[in-house]
mmCIF file of C-alpha atoms and ligand atoms in Angstrom:
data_model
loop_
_atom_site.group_PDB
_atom_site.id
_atom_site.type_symbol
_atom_site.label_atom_id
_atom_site.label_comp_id
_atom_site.label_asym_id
_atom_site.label_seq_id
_atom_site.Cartn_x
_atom_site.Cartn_y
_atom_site.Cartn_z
ATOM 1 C CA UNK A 294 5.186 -18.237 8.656
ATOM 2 C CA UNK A 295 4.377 -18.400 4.964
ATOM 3 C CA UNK A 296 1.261 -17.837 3.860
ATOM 4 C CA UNK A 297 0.310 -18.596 0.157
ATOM 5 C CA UNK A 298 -1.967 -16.422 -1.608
ATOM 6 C CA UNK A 299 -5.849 -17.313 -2.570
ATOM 7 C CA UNK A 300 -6.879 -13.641 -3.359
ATOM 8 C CA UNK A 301 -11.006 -14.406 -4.467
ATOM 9 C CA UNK A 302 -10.561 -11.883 -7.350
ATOM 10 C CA UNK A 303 -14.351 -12.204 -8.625
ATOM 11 C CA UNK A 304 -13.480 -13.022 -11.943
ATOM 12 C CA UNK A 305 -12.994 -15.893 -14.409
ATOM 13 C CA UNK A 306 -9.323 -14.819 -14.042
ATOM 14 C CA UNK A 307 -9.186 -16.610 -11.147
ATOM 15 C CA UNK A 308 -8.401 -20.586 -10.823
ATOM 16 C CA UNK A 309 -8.851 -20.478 -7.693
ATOM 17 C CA UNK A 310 -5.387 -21.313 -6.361
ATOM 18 C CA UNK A 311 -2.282 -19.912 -6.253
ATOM 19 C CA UNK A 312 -1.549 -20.524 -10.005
ATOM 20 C CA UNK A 313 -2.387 -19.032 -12.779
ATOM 21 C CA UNK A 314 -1.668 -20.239 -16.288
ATOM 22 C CA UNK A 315 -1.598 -21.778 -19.809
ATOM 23 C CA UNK A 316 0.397 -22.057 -22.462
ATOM 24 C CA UNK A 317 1.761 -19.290 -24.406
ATOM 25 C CA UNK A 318 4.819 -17.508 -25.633
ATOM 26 C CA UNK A 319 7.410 -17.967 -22.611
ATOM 27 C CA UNK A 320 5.264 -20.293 -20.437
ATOM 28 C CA UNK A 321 7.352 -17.778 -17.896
ATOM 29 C CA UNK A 322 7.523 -18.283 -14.618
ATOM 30 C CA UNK A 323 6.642 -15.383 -12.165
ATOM 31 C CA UNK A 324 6.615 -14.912 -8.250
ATOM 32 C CA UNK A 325 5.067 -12.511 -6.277
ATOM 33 C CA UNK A 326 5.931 -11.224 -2.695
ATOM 34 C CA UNK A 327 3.959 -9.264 -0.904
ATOM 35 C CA UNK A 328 4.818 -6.557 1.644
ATOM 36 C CA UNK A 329 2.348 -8.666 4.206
ATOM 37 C CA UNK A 330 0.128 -11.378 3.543
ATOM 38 C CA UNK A 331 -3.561 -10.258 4.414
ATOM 39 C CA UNK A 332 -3.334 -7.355 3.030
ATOM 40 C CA UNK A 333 -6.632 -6.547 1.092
ATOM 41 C CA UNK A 334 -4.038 -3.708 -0.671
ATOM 42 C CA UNK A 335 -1.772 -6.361 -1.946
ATOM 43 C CA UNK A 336 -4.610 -9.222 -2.394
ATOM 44 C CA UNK A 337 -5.734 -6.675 -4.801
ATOM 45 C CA UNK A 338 -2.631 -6.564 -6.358
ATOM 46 C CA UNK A 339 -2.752 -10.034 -7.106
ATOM 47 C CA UNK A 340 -5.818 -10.528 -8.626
ATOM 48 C CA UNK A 341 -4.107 -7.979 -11.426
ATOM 49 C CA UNK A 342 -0.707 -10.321 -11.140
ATOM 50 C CA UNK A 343 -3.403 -12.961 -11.917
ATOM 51 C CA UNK A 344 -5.126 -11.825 -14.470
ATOM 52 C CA UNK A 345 -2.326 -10.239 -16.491
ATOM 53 C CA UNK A 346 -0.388 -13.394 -16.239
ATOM 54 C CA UNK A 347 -3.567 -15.510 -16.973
ATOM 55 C CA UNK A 348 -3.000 -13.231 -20.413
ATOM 56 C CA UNK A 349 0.741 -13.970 -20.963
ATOM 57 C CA UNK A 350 0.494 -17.714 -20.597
ATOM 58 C CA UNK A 351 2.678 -16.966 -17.534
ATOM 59 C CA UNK A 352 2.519 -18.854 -13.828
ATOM 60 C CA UNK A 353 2.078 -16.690 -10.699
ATOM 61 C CA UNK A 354 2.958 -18.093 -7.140
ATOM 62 C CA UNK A 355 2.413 -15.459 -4.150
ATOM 63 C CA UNK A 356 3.927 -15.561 -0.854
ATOM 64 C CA UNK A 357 4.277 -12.835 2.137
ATOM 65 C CA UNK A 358 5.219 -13.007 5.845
ATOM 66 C CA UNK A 359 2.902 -12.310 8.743
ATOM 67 C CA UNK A 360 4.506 -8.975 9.392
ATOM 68 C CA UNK A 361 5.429 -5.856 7.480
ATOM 69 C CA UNK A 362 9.409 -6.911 8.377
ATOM 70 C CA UNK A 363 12.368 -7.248 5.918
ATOM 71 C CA UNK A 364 13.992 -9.939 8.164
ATOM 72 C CA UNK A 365 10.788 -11.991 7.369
ATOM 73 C CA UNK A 366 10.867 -11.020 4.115
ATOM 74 C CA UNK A 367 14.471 -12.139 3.650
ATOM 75 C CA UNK A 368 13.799 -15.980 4.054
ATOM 76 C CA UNK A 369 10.598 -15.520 1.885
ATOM 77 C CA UNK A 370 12.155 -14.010 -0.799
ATOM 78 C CA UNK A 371 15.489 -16.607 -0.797
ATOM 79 C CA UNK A 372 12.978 -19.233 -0.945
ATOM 80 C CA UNK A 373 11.772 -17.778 -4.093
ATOM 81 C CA UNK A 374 14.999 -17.187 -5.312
ATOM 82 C CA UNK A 375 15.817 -21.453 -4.664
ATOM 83 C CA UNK A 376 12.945 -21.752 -6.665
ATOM 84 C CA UNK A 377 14.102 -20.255 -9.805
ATOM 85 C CA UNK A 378 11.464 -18.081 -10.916
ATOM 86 C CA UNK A 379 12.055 -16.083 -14.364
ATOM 87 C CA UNK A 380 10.994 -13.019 -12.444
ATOM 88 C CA UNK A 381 10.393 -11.482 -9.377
ATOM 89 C CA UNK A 382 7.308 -8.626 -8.510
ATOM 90 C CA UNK A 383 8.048 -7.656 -4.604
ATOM 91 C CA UNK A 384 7.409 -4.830 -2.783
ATOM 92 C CA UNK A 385 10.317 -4.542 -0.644
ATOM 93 C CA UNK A 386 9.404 -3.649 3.152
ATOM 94 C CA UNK A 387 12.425 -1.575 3.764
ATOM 95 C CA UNK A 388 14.278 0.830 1.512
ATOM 96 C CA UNK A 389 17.533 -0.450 2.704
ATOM 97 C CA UNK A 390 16.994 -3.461 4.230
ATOM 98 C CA UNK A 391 15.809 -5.304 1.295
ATOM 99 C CA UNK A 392 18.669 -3.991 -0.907
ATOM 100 C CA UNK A 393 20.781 -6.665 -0.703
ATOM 101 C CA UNK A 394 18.562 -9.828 -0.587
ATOM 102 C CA UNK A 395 17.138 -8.577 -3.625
ATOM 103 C CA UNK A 396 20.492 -7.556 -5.760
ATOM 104 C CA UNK A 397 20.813 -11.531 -5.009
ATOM 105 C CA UNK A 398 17.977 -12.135 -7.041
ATOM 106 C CA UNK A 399 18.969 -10.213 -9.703
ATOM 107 C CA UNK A 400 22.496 -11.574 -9.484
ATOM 108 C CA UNK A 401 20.969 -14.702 -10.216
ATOM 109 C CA UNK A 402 19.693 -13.691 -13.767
ATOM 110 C CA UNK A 403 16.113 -13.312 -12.185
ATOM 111 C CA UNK A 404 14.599 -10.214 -13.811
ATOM 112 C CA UNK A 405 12.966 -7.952 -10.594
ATOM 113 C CA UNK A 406 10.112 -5.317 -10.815
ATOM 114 C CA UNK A 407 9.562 -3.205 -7.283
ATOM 115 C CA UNK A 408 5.306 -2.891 -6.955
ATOM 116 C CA UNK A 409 4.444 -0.527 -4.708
ATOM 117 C CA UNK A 410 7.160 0.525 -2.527
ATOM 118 C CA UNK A 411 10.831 0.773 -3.747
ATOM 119 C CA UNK A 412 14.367 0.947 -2.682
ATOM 120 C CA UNK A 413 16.990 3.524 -2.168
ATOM 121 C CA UNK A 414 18.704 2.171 -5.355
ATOM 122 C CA UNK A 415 16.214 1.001 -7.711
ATOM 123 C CA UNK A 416 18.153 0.184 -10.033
ATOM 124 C CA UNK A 417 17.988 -3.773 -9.351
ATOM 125 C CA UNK A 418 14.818 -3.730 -11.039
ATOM 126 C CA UNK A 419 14.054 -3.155 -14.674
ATOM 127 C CA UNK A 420 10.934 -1.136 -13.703
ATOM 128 C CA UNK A 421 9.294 0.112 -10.435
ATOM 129 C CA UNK A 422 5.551 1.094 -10.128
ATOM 130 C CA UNK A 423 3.787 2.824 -7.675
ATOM 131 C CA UNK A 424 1.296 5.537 -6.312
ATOM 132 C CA UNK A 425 2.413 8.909 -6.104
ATOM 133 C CA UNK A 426 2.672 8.666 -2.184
ATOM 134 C CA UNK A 427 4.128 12.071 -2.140
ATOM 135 C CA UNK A 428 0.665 13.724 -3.364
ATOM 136 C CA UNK A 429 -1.794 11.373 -1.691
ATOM 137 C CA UNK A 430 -0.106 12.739 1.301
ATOM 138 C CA UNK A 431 -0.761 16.604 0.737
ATOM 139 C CA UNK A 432 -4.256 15.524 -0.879
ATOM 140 C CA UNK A 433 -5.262 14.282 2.874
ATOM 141 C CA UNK A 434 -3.901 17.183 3.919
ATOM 142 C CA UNK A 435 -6.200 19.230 1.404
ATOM 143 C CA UNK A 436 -9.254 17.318 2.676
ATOM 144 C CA UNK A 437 -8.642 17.935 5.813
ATOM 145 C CA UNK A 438 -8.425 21.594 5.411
ATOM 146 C CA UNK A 439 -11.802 21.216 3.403
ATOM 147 C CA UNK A 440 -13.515 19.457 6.487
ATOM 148 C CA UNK A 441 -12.065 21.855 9.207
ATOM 149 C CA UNK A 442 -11.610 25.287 7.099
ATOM 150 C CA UNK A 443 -10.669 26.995 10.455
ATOM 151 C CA UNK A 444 -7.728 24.636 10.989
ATOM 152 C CA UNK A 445 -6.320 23.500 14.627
ATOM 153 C CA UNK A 446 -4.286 20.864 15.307
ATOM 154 C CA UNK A 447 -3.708 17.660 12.999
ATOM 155 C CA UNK A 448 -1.541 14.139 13.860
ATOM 156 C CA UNK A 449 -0.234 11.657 11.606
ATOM 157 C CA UNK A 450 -0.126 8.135 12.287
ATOM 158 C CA UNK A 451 1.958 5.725 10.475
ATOM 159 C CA UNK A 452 4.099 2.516 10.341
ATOM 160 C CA UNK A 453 7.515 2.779 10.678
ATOM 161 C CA UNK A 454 10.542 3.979 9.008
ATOM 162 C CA UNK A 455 11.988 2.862 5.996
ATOM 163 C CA UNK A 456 8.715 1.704 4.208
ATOM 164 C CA UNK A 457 9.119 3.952 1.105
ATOM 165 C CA UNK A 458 5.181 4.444 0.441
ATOM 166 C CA UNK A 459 4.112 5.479 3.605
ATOM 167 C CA UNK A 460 6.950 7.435 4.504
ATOM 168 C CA UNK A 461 6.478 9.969 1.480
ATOM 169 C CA UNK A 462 2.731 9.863 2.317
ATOM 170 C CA UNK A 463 3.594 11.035 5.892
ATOM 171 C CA UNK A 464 6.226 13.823 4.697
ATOM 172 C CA UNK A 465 3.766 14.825 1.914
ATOM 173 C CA UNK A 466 1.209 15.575 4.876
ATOM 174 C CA UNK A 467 3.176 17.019 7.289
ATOM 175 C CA UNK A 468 4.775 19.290 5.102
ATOM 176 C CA UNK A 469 1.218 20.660 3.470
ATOM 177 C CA UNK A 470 -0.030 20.170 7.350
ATOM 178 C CA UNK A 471 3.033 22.766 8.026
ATOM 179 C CA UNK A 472 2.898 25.205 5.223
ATOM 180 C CA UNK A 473 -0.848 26.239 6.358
ATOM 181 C CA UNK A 474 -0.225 28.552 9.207
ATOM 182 C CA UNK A 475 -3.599 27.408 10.326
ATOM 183 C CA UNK A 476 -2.789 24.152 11.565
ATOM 184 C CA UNK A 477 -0.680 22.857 14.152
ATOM 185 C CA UNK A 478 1.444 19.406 13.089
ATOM 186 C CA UNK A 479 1.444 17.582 15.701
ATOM 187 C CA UNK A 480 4.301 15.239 14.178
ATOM 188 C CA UNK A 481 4.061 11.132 13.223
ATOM 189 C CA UNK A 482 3.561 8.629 15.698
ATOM 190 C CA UNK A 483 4.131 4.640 14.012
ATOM 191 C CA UNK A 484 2.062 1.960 14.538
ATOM 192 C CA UNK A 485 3.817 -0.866 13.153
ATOM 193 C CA UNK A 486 1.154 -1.363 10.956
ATOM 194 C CA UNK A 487 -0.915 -2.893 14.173
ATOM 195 C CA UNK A 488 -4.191 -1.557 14.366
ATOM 196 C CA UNK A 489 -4.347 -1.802 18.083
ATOM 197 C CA UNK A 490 -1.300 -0.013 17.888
ATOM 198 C CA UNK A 491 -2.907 2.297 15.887
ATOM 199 C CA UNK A 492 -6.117 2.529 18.276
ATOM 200 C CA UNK A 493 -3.873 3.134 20.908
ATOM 201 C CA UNK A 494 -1.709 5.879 19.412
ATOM 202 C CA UNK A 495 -5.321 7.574 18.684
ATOM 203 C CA UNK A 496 -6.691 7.245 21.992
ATOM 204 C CA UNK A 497 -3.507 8.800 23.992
ATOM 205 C CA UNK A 498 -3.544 11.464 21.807
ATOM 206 C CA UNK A 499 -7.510 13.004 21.997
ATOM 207 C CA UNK A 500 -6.880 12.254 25.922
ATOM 208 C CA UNK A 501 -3.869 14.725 25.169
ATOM 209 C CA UNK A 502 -4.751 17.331 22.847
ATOM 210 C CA UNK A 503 -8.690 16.870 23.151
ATOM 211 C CA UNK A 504 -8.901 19.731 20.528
ATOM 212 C CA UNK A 505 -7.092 17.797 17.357
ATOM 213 C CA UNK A 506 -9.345 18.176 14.199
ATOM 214 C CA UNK A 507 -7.458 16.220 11.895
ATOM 215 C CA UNK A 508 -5.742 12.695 11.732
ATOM 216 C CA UNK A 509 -4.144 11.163 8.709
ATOM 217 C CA UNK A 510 -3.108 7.476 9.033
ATOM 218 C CA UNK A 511 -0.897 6.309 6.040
ATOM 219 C CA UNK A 512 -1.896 3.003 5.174
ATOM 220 C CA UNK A 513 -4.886 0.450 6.168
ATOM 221 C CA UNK A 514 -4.222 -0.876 8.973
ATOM 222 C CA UNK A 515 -2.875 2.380 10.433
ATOM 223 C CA UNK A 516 -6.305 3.876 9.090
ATOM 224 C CA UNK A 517 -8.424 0.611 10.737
ATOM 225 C CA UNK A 518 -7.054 1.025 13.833
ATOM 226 C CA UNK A 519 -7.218 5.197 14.136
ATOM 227 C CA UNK A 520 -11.091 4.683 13.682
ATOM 228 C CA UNK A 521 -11.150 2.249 16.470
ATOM 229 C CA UNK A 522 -9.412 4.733 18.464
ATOM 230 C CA UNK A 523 -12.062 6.900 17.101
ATOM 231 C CA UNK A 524 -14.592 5.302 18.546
ATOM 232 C CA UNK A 525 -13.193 4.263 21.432
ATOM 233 C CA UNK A 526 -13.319 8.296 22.211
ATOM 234 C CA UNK A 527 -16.740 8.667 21.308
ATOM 235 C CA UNK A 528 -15.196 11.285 18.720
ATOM 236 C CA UNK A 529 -16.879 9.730 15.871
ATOM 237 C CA UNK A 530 -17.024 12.842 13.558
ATOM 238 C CA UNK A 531 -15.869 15.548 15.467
ATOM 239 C CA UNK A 532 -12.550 14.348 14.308
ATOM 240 C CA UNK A 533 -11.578 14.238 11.016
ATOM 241 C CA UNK A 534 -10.147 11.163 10.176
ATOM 242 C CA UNK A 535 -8.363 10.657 6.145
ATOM 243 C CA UNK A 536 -6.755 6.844 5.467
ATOM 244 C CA UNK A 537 -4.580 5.720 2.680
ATOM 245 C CA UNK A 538 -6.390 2.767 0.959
ATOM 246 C CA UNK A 539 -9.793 1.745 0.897
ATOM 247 C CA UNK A 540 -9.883 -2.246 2.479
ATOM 248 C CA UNK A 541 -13.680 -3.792 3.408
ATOM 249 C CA UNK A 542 -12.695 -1.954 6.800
ATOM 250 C CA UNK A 543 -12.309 1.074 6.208
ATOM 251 C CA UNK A 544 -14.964 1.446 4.118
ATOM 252 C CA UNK A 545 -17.368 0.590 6.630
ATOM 253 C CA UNK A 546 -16.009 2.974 8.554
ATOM 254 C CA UNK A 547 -16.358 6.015 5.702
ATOM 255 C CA UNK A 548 -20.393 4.782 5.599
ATOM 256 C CA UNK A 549 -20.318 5.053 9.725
ATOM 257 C CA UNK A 550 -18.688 8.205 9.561
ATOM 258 C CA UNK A 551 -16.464 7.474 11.633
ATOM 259 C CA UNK A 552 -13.620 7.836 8.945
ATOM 260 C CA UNK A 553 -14.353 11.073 6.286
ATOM 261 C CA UNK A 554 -12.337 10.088 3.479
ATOM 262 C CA UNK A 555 -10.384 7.597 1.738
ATOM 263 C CA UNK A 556 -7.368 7.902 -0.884
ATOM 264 C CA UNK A 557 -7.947 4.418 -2.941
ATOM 265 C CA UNK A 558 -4.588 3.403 -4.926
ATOM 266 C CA UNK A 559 -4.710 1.229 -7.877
ATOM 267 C CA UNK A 560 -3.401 -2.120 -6.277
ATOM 268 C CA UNK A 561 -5.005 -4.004 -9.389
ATOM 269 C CA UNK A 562 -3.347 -1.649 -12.028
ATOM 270 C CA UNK A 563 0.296 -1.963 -10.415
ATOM 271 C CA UNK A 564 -0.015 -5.778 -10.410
ATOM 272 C CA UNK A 565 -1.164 -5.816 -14.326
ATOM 273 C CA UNK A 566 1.928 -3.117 -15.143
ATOM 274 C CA UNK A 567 4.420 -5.193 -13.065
ATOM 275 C CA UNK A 568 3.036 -8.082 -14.823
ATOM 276 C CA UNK A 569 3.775 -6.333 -18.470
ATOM 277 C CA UNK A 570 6.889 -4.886 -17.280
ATOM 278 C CA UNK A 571 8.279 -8.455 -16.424
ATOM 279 C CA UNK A 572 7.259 -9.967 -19.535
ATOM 280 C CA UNK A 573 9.103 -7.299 -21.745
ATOM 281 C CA UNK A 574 12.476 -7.614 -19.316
ATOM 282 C CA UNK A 575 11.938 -11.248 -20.121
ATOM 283 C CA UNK A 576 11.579 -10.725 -23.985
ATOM 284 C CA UNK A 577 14.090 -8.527 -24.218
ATOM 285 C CA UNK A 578 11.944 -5.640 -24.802
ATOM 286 C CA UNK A 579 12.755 -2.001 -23.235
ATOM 287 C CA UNK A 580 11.540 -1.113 -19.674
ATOM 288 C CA UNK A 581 9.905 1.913 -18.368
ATOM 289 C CA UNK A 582 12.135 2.183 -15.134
ATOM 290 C CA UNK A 583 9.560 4.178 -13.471
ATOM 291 C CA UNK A 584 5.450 4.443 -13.463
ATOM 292 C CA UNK A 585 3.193 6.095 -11.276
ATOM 293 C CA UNK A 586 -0.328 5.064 -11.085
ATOM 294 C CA UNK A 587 -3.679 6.240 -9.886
ATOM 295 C CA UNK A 588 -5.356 7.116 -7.119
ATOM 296 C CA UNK A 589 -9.009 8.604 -5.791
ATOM 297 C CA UNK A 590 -10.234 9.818 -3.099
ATOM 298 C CA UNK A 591 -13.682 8.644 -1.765
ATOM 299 C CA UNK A 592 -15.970 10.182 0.783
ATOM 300 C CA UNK A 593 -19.709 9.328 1.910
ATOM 301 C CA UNK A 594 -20.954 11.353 -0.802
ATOM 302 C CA UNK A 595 -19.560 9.075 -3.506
ATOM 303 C CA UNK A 596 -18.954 5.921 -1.848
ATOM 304 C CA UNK A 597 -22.218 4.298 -3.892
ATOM 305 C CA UNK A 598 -21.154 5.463 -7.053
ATOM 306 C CA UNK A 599 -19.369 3.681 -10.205
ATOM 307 C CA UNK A 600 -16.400 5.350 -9.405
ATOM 308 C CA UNK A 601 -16.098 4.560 -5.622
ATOM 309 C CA UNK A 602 -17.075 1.305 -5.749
ATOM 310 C CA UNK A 603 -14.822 0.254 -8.599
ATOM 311 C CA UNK A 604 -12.336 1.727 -6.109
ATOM 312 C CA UNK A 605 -12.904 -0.430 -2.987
ATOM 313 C CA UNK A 606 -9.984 -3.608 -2.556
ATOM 314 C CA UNK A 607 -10.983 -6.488 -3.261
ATOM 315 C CA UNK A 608 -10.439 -8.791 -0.340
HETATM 316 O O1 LIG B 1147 -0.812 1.207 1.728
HETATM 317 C C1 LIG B 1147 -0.496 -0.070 1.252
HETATM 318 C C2 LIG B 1147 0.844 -0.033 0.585
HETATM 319 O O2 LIG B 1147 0.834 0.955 -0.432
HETATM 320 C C3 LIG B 1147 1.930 0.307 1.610
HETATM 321 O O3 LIG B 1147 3.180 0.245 1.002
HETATM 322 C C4 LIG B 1147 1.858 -0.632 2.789
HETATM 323 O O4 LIG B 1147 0.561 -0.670 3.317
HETATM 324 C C5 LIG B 1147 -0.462 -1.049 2.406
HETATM 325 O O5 LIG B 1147 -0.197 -2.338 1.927
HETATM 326 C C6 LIG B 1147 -1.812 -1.087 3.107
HETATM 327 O O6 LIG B 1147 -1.796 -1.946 4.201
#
């Protein structure tokens, strides 16, 4: 269960398929794998892969499994390996899981760059880039607090364990969510990045603790399926509901108000970085072994502007 990229990227960037390319330089060969194909997050992502590559004369193929898993990964990424790319941009799907399949790669000469999430030992790659999960996960927090100053009780739902990104989001909330003797943590519950999942989780919980004021789910589809559980409650806002990422989804549920705010990540920005990174591995230029990028946080009151539209995913 393969499925190749075709991210439409809305620029001339674009060609359209799954390769990008001319002839420059290196003429370098470069792979992609995604955490999860369909993704609007990593989709994103590739349309900077594209576009940087597009610059370097470099070719881009993009692949990702059906499900957030590493034992799907694992097949996808030894394909890529058989393939002999000159590097490798992956965001691994499991911080120890993926450790081995991808010190393969590197033990085959193939230069690696973690986008997005990372491993325990990093060190494989010459350079990993990412939010700073950590934050985004105390700034949902902070709204939160904003929306219901008198606090009560507040529930995270995520994906699963061992997915680097969302994990540090959900520890970054829970431990702002705890510090604030106002608010009650009502813990994590994982969703296995299935928004029905996610729906479900949601609606147990108001039928539980009717009173909750807060939710933070960790990454899209997490955040998707939360507002369907929303709605499914007829809660639509008297809860306040903040998502990681900002896919066509969810923000149609920020304009229903169904969902109060967003924290949009640079998908674009990683994918252009990663892109630079692998180039100057390949030259033999220095790496920077770790970059954070960017990230904003969107709410109906500035959804229409330059800022939070330029933020939306492209999908
Ligand atoms: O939130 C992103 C990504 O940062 C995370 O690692 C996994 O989920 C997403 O791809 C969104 O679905």
């Amino acid at each position: 269960a393969v499925a190749l990229g075709a991210a439409a990227c809305g620029s001339d960037s674009d060609s359209g398929g799954t390769t990008a390319g001319g002839a420059k330089d290196g003429n370098y060969k470069l792979a992609f794998v995604q955490g999860v194909a369909g993704d609007a997050f990593y989709i994103t992502m590739e349309c900077g892969i594209k576009e940087e590559a597009a610059k370097e004369g470099a070719t881009v193929t993009t692949q990702g499994a059906q499900k957030f898993d590493p034992t799907l990964q694992t097949p996808i990424l030894q394909s890529v390996i058989a393939s002999k790319p000159d590097a490798i941009l992956i965001a691994p799907t499991d911080v120890s899981a993926m450790q081995q399949p991808i010190a393969q790669a590197k033990a085959q000469g193939i230069k690696i760059v973690l986008v997005d999430t990372t491993l325990n030992d990093p060190s494989v790659a010459v350079s990993a880039i990412s939010s700073d999960n950590t934050a985004g996960g105390k700034a949902a927090f902070e709204a939160i607090q904003k929306l219901a100053p008198n606090g009560g009780k507040v529930l995270g739902v995520g994906v699963q364990p061992g997915i680097s990104t969302t994990d540090a989001r959900d520890k970054g909330f829970a431990d702002a969510a705890k510090a604030d003797s106002k608010f009650t943590y009502l813990g994590v519950q994982y969703s296995q990045n299935d928004p029905a999942k996610a729906a479900s989780i949601v609606s147990a919980a108001l039928q539980k603790d009717p009173d909750i004021v807060g939710i933070f789910a960790s990454n899209l589809f997490s955040a998707q399926g939360s507002a369907t559980g929303i709605r499914q409650a007829g809660k639509q806002g008297q809860v306040n509901v903040v998502g990681f990422d900002a896919g066509p989804e969810q923000i149609k549920a920020l304009q229903d108000g169904t969902v109060q705010a967003l924290i949009a990540q640079q998908p674009g920005d990683i994918g252009v970085q990663g892109v630079q990174q692998a180039i100057k591995a390949l030259k033999g230029e220095s790496n920077e072994a770790n970059i954070q990028t960017g990230s904003t946080i969107i709410t109906k009151d500035t959804i229409d502007s330059a800022e939070g539209k330029a933020a939306a995913y492209k999908a």
